[in-house]
Coordinates of C-alpha atoms in Angstrom, one line a residue:
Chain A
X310 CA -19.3 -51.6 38.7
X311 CA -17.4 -49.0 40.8
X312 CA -14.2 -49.2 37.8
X313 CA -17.5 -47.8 35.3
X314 CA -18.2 -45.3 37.3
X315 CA -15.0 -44.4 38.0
X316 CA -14.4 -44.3 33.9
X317 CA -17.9 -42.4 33.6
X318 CA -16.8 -39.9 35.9
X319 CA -13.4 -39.3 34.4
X320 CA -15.3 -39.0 30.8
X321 CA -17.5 -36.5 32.1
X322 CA -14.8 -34.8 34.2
X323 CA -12.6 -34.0 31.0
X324 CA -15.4 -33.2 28.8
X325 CA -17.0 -30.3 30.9
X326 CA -13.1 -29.2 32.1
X327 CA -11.9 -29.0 28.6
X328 CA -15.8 -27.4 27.8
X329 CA -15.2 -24.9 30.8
X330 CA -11.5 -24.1 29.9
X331 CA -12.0 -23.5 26.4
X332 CA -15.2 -21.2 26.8
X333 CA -13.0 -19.2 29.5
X334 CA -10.7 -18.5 26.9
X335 CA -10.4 -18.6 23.4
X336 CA -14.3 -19.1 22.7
X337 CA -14.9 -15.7 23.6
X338 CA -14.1 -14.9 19.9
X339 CA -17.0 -16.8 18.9
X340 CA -20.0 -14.5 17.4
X341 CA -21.4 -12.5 14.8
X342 CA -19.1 -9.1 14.3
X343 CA -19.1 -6.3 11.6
X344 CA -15.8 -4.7 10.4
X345 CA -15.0 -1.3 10.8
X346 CA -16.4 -0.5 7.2
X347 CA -19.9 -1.9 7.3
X348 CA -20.2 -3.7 4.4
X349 CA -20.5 -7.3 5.8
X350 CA -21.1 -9.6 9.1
X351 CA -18.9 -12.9 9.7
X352 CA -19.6 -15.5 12.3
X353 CA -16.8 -16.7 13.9
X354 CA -17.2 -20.3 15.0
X355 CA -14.9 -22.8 16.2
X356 CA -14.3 -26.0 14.3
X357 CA -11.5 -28.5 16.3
X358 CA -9.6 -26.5 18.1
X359 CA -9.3 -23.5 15.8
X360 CA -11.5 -20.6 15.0
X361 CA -13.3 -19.2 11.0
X362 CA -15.1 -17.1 10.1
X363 CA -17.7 -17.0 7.2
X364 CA -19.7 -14.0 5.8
X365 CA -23.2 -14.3 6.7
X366 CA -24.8 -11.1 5.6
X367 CA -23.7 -8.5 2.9
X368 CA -24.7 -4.6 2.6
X369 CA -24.8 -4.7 -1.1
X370 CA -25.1 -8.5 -1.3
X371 CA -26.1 -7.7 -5.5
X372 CA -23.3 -7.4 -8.0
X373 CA -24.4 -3.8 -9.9
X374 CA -22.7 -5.4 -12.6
X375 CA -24.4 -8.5 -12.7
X376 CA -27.7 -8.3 -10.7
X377 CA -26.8 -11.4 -9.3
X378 CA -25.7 -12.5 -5.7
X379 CA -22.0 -11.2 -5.3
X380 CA -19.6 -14.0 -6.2
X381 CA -15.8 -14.1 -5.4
X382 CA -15.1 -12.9 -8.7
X383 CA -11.3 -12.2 -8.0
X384 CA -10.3 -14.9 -6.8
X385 CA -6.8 -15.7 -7.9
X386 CA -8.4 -19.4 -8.0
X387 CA -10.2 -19.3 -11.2
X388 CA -12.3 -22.7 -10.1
X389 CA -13.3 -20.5 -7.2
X390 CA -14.7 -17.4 -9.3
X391 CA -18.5 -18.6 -9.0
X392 CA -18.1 -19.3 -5.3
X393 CA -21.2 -17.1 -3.6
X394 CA -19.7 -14.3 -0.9
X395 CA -22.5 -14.7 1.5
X396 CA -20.8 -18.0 3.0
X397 CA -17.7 -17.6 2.0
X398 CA -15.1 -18.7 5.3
X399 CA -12.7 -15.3 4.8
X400 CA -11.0 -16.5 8.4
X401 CA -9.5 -19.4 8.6
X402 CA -7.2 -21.4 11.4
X403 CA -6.9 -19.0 13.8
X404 CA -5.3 -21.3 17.0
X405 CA -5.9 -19.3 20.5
X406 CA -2.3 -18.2 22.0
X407 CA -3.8 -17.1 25.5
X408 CA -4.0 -13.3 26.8
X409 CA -6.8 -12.6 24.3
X410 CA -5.0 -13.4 21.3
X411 CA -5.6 -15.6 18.4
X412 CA -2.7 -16.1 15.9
X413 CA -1.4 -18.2 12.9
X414 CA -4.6 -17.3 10.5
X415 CA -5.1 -15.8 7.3
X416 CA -7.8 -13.3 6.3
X417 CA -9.0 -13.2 2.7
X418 CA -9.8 -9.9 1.4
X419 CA -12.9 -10.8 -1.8
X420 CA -12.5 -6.9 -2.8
X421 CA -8.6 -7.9 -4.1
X422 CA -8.6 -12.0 -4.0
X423 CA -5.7 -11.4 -1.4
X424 CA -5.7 -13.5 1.7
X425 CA -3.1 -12.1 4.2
X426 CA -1.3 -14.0 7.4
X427 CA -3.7 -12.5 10.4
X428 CA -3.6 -12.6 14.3
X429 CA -6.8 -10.9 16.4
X430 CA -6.7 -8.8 19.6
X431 CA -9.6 -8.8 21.9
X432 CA -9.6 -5.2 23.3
X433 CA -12.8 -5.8 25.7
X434 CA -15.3 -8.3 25.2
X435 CA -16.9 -6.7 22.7
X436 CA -13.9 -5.4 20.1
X437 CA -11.7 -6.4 18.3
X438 CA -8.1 -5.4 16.3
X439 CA -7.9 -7.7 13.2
X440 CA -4.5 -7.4 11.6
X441 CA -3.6 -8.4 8.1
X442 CA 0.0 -8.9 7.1
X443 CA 2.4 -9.6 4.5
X444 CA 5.1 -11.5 5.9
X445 CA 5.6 -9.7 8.9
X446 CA 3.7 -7.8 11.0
X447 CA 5.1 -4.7 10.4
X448 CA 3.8 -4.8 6.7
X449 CA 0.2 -4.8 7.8
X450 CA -3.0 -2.8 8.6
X451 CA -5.6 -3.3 11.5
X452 CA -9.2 -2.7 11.5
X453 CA -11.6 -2.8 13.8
X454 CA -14.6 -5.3 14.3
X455 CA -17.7 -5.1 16.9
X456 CA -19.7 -7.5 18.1
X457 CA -23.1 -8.2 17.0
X458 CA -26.1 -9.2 19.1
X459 CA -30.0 -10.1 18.3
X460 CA -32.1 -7.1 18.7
X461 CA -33.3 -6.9 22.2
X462 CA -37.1 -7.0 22.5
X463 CA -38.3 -4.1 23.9
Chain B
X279 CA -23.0 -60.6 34.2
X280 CA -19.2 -60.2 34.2
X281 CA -18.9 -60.2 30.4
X282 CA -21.4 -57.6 30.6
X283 CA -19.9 -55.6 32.8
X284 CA -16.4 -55.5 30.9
X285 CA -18.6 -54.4 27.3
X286 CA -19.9 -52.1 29.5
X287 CA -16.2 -51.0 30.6
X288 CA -14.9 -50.9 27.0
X289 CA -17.8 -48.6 25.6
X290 CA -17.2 -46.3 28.6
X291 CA -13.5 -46.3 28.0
X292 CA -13.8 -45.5 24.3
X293 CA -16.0 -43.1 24.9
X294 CA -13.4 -41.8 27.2
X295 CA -10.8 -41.7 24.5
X296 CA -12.7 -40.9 21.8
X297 CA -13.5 -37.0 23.8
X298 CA -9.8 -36.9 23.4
X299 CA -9.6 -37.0 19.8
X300 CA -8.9 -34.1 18.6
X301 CA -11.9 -32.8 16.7
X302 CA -9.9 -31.1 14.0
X303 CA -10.2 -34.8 12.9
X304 CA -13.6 -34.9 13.0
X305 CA -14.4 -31.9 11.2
X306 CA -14.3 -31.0 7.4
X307 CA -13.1 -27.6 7.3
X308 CA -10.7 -27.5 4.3
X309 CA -13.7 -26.5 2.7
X310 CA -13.7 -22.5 2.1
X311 CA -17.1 -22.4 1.1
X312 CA -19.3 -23.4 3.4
X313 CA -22.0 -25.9 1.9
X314 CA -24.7 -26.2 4.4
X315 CA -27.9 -24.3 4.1
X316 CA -28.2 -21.2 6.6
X317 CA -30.8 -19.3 6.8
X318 CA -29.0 -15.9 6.4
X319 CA -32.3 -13.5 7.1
X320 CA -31.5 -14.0 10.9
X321 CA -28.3 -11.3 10.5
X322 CA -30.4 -8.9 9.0
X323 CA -31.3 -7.2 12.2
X324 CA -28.2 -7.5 14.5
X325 CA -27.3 -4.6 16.7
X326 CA -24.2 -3.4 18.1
X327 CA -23.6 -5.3 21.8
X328 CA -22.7 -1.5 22.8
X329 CA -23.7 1.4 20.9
X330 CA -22.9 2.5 17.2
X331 CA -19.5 2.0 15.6
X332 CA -17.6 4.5 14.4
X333 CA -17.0 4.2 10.6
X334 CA -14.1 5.8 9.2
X335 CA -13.6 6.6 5.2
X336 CA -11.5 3.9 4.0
X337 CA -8.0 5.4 2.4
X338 CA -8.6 3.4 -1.4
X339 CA -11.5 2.6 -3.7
X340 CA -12.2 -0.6 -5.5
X341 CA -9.9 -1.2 -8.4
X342 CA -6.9 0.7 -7.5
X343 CA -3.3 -0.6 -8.5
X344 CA -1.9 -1.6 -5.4
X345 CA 0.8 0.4 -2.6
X346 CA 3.9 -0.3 -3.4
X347 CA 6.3 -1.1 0.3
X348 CA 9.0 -1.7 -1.0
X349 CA 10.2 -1.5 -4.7
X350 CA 13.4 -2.3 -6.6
X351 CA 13.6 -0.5 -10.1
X352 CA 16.3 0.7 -12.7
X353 CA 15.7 4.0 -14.7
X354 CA 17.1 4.1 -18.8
X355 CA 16.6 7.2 -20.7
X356 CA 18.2 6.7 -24.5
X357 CA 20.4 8.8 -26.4
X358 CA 19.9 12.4 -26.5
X359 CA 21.4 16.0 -26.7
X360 CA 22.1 18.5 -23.9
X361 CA 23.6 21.8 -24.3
X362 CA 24.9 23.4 -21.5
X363 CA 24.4 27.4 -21.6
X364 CA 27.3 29.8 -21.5
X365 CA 28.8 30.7 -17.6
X366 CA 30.5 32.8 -16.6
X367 CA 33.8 32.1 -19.0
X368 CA 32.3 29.8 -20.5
X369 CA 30.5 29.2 -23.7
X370 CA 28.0 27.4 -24.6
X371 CA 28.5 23.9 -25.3
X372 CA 26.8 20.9 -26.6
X373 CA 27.2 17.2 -26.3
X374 CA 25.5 13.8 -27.3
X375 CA 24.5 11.9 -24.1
X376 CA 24.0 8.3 -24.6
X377 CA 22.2 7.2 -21.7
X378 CA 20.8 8.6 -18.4
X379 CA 19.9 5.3 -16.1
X380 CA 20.3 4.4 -12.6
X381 CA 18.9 2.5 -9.8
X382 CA 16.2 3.4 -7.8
X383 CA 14.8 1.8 -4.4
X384 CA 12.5 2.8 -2.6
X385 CA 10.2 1.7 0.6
X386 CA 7.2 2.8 2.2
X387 CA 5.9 1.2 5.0
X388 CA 2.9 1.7 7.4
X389 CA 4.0 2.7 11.4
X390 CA 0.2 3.0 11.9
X391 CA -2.3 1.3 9.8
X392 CA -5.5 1.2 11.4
X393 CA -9.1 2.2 10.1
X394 CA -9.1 5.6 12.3
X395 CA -5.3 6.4 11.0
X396 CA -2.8 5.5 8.6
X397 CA 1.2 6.5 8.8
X398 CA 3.6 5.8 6.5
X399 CA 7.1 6.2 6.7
X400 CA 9.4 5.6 3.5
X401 CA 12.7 6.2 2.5
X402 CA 14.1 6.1 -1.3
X403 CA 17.3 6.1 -2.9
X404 CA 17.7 7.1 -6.6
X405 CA 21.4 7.3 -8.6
X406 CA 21.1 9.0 -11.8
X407 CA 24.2 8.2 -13.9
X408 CA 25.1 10.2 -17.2
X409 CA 27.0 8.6 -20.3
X410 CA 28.5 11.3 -22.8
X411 CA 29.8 10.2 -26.0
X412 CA 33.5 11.5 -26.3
X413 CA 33.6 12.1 -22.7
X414 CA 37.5 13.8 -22.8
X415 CA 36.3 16.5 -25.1
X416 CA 34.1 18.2 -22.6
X417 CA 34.7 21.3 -20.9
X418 CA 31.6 23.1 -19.6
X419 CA 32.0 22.6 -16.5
X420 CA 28.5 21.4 -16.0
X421 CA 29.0 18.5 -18.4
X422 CA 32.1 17.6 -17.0
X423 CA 30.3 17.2 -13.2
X424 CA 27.7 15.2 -15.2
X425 CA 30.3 12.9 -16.7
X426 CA 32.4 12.6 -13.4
X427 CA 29.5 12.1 -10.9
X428 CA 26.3 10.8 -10.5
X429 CA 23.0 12.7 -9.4
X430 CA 22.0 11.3 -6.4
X431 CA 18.9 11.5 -4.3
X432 CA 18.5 9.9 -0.5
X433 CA 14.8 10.7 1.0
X434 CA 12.9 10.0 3.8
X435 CA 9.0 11.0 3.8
X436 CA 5.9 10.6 5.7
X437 CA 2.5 9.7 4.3
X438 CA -0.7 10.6 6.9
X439 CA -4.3 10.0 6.1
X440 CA -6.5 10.8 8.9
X441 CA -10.0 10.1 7.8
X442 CA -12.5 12.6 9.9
X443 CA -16.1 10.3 9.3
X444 CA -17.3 8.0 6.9
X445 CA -16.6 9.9 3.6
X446 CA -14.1 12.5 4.2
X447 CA -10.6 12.8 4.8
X448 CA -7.3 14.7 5.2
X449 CA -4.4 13.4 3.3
X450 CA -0.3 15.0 4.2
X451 CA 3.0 14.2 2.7
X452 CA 6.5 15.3 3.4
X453 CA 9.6 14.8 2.4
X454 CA 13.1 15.7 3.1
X455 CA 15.7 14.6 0.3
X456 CA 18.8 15.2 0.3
X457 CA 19.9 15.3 -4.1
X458 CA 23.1 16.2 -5.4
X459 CA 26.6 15.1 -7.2
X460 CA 27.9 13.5 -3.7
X461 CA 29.7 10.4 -3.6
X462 CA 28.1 8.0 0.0
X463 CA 29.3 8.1 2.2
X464 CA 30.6 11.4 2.2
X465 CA 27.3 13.5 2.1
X466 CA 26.4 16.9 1.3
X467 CA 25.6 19.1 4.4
X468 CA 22.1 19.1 5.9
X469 CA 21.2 22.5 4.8
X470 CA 21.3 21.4 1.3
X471 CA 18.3 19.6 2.0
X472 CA 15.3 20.0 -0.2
X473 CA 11.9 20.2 1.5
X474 CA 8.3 19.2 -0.3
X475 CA 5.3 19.3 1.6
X476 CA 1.4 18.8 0.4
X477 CA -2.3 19.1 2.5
X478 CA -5.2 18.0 0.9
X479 CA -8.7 17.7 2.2
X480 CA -11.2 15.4 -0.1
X481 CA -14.2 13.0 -0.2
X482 CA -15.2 9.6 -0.5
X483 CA -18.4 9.4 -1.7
X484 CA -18.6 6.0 -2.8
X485 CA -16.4 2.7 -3.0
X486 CA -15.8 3.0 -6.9
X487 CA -14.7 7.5 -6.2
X488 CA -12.6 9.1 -4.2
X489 CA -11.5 13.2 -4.9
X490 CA -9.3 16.0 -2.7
X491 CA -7.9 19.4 -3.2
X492 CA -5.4 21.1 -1.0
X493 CA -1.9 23.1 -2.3
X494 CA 1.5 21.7 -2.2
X495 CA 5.1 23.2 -1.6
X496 CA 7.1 21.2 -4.4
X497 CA 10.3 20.7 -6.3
X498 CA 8.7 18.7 -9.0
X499 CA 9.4 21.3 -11.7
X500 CA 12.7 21.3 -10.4
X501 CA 12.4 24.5 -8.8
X502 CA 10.3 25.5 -5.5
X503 CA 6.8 26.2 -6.4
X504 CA 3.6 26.6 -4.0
X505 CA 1.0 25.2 -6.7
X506 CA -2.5 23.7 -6.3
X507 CA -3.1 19.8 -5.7
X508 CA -6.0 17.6 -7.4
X509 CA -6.4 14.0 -6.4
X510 CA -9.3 12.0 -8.4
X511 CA -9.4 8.4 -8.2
X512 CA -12.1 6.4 -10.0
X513 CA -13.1 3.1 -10.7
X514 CA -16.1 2.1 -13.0
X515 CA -18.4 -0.3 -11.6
X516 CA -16.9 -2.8 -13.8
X517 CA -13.7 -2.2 -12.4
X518 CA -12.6 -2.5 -15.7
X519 CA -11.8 1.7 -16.3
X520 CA -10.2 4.0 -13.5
X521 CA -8.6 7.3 -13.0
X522 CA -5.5 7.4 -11.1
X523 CA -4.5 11.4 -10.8
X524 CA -2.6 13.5 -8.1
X525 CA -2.4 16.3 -10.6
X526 CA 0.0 18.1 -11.1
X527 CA 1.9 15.3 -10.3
X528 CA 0.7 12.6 -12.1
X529 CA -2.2 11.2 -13.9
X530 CA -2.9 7.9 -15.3
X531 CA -6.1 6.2 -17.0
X532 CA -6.1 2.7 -15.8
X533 CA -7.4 -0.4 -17.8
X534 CA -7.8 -3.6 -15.9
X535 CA -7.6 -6.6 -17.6
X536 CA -8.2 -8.4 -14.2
X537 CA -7.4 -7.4 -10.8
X538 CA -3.5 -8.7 -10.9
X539 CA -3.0 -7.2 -14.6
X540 CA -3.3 -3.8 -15.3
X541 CA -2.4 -1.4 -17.5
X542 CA -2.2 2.5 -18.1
X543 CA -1.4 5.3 -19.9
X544 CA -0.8 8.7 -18.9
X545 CA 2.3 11.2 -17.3
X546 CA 4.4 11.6 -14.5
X547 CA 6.0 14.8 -13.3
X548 CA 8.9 14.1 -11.8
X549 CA 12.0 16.0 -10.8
X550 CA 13.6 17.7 -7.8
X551 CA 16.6 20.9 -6.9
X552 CA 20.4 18.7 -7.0
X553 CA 23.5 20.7 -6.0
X554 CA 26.4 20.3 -8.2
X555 CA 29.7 20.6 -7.5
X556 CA 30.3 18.4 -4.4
X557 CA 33.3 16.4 -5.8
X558 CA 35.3 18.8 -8.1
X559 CA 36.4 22.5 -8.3
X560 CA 34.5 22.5 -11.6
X561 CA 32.7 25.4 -10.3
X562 CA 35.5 27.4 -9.0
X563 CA 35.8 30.9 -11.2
X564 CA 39.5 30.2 -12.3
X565 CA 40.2 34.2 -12.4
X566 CA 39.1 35.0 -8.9
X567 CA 38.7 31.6 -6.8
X568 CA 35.3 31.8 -6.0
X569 CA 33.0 28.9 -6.2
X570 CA 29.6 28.9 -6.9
X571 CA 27.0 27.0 -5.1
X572 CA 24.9 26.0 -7.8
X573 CA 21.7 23.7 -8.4
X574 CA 20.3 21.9 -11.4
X575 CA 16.6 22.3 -11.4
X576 CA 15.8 19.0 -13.0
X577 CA 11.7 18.5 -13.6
X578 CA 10.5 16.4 -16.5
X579 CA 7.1 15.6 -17.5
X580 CA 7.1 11.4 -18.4
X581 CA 4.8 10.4 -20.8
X582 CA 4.0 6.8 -20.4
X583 CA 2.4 3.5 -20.9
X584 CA 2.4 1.2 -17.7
X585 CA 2.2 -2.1 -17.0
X586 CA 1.6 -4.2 -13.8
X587 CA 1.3 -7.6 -13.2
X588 CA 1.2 -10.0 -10.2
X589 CA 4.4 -12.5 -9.9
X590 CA 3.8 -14.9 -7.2
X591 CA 1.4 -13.5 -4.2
X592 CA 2.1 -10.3 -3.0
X593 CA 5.0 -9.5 -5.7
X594 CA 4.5 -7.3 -8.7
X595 CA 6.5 -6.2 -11.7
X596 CA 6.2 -2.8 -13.0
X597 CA 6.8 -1.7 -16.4
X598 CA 7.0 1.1 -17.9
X599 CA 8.0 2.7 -20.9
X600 CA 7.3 6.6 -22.7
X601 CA 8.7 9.8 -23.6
X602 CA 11.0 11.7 -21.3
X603 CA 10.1 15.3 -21.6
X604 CA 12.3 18.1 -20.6
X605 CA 10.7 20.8 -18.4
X606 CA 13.6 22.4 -16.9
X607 CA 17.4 22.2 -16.7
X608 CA 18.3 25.5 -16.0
X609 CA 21.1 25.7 -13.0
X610 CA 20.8 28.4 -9.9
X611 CA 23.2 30.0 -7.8
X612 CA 21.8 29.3 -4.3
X613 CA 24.9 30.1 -2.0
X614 CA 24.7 28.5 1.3
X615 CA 22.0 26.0 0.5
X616 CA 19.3 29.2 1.3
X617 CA 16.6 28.7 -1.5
X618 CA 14.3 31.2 -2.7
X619 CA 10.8 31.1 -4.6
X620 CA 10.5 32.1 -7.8
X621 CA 7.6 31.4 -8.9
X622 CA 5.9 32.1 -12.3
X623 CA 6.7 35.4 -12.4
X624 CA 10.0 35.9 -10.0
X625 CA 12.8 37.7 -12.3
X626 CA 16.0 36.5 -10.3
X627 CA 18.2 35.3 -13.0
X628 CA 19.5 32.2 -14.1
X629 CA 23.0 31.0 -13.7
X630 CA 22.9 28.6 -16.7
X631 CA 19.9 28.2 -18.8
X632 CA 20.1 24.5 -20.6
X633 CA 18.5 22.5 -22.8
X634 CA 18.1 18.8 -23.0
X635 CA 16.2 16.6 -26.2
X636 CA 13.6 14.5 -25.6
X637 CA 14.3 10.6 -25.8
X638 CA 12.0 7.6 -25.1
X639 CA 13.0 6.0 -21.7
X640 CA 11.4 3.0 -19.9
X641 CA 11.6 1.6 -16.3
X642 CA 11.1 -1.7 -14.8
X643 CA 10.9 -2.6 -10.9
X644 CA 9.7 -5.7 -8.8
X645 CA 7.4 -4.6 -6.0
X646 CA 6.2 -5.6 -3.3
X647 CA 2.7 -4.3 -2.9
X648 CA 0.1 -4.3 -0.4
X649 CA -3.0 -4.5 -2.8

């Protein structure tokens, strides 16, 4: 009876450590954030051990063109062309390196149907410097994402 | 009771094992739509965590071909006449050309590239080489420094866009480039150097327009000129029709069959100040020793149709192929490398005046492009 609680403990031990150590770090990417430009929000959520993000709200979610929901009509994938953008995972794998970093993603662009390699930078808590590259990091640009909070009740 | 405590052992010890698992495992993410049903309405209302964000106006519109950082290209003008104008003892003398062509490489690439600030350095190399037909019969000495020695150009420039809120902007260029008949790596001297500048302030009003105006100090005609800038670039909502002009530079109408195959038609002005007479004593008056210091002011307008086309991810091939126009040929004496500004309606004379025929030319280079 004492070796199952001796098992029970270690299970629950390594459960909330991992839970504690992970939410110390990279977790604090997790949330809703809008880049520089306005025109959309993405979640960021952790799935395994890495991090997406998907589009969850659009500025102009109607294509003028179509008057339909905004698909990801330039996507070099053709099969992808009807994919909706509100939903759309645009961040993908990002692993957490430690001292605020997150690296080995991709970001895809819809406006082009470019996805570029990607690392993130949290500045402070609430900021952060997303960079897009081609090959190296040199070849890249930042932008700048905030982070999004429910309306507080006044 | 003891079997029951041992199941009891090997639940708790799988469970054990099974929080070690990694949960990449576990979860589908390969998927980069996400199926399940969200209720999206709950973003409408989110607020900045602290204050407003400062929005910037972006540096492109929708539908624009892309940057090019780097690019590999080779120039071929065909056949076509030049006649060099009379100097000093020297007549007038015309001569068939058979090809003008050359290398040229060039690279641009972003230092800072952030939404509040974007600088670009680059650096280009161009070689223009000349092929006469019947080469030993020349004896201008202008032709002969043609048919001896390349026209070179080595350049470094900057590129700063600074936008000052959401929908305006200040755009600056400069550009040092060093052009003439050297051979590398024995150089011409610094003050040879031929300076361009441009400052242009503009607007963003939407995604699908952008437009600026501002003046320039340029060597596109071939000769210094102070002249006003235009940029307009526009993108129907289609994406399907755009305007790509830095006038007086260049303009293009784009078509785009789809955003990694476009195509356009429109002009280029292109051209820049080279000294002559870095390798040879071609220039050297043979009655009383003195040599001139003299400068081909080369501008062309290039009438074109241009293709681009994706390769394989973020490589591109360029195409193009038109009408070379002759603007100006004419040659300068501009001792000591000091340049002076003519203008439209300067009267300081010419040391040669030249013309050139018009042939059709076309280019191709592989990019690679930031689109």
């Amino acid at each position: 009876m004492n070796t199952l609680k001796a098992v029970l403990f270690l299970f629950v031990f390594s459960f909330s450590s991992i839970l504690s150590f992970s939410q110390e770090g990279g977790d604090k990417l997790i949330g809703v954030w809008e880049p520089s430009n306005g025109k959309a929000k993405v979640k960021i959520e952790k799935i395994g051990s890495k991090y997406y993000g998907k589009i969850v709200w659009l500025k102009e979610p109607i294509d003028p063109e179509t008057g339909k929901p905004k698909v990801d009509r330039n996507n070099p994938d053709e099969s992808m062309r009807s994919t909706p953008i509100k939903g759309y995972r645009m961040l993908k794998d990002f692993e957490y390196t430690g001292k605020k970093e997150w690296s080995e993603g991709t970001i895809y662009d819809p406006e082009n149907g470019s996805t570029y390699s990607s690392t993130i930078k949290m500045k402070d808590e609430n900021t952060l410097d997303i960079r897009g590259f081609i090959g190296v990091s040199a070849l890249g640009r930042t932008d700048v994402w905030k982070r999004l909070q429910m309306p507080k009740r006044k | 009771m003891k079997g029951s405590i041992n199941s009891k052992l090997f639940l708790a010890t799988c469970l054990a094992l099974f929080s070690f698992l990694p949960t990449k495992v576990l979860a589908q993410v390969d998927s980069t739509y996400v199926e399940e049903e969200e209720d999206y309405s709950i973003y409408d209302d989110l607020e900045f965590v602290d204050g407003d964000a400062k929005r910037f106006a972006s540096a492109k519109i929708k539908g624009l071909s892309p940057a090019k950082l780097i690019s590999l290209g080779y120039d071929y003008q065909m056949g076509h006449d030049i006649t060099a104008g009379a100097y000093k003892s020297f007549v007038e003398e015309s001569a068939q050309i058979t090809a003008v062509h050359g290398v040229r490489a060039q690279a641009n690439i972003p230092v800072i590239s952030k939404n509040s600030l974007i600088i670009q350095l680059g650096a280009r190399f161009w070689d223009v080489n000349y092929e006469f037909e019947d080469e030993a019969s020349l004896y201008h000495p202008l032709l002969t420094t043609l048919a001896n020695n390349n026209l070179r150009t080595v350049g470094l420039n900057s590129t700063i866009f600074k936008p000052l809120n959401e929908n305006s902007f200040l755009l600056f260029q400069v550009s040092a480039d060093m052009n003439g008949d050297y051979s590398i790596p024995e150089f011409q001297g610094l003050n040879y150097n031929r300076y361009s500048a441009a400052a242009l302030w503009g607007k963003r009003p939407s995604d699908y327009k952008q437009w600026a105006i501002g003046v320039s100090r340029t060597y596109r005609a071939g000769e210094l000129n102070y002249i006003p800038v235009i940029l307009y670039n526009w993108t129907s909502v289609s994406n399907t029709w755009g305007t790509e002009i830095l006038f007086p530079a260049r303009a293009h109408l784009r078509y785009t069959l789809n955003p990694r195959n476009m195509l356009f038609v429109g002009f280029e002005l292109e051209g820049n100040s080279y000294r002559v007479g870095n390798q040879n004593n071609a220039f050297v008056d043979p009655f009383d020793g003195t040599k001139d210091e003299l400068e081909i002011r080369r501008g062309e307008l290039r009438f074109r149709f241009k293709y681009e086309r994706q390769l394989i991810g973020f490589f591109w091939l360029s195409a193009q192929a038109g009408c070379r126009v002759n603007y100006s040929y004419n040659v300068d004496d501009v001792p000591n490398g000091t340049d002076f500004y003519r203008g439209f309606f300067g009267d300081q004379p010419l040391a040669m005046q030249n013309t050139l025929s018009n042939p059709f030319y076309f280019n191709v280079s592989i990019n690679l492009v930031s689109p």
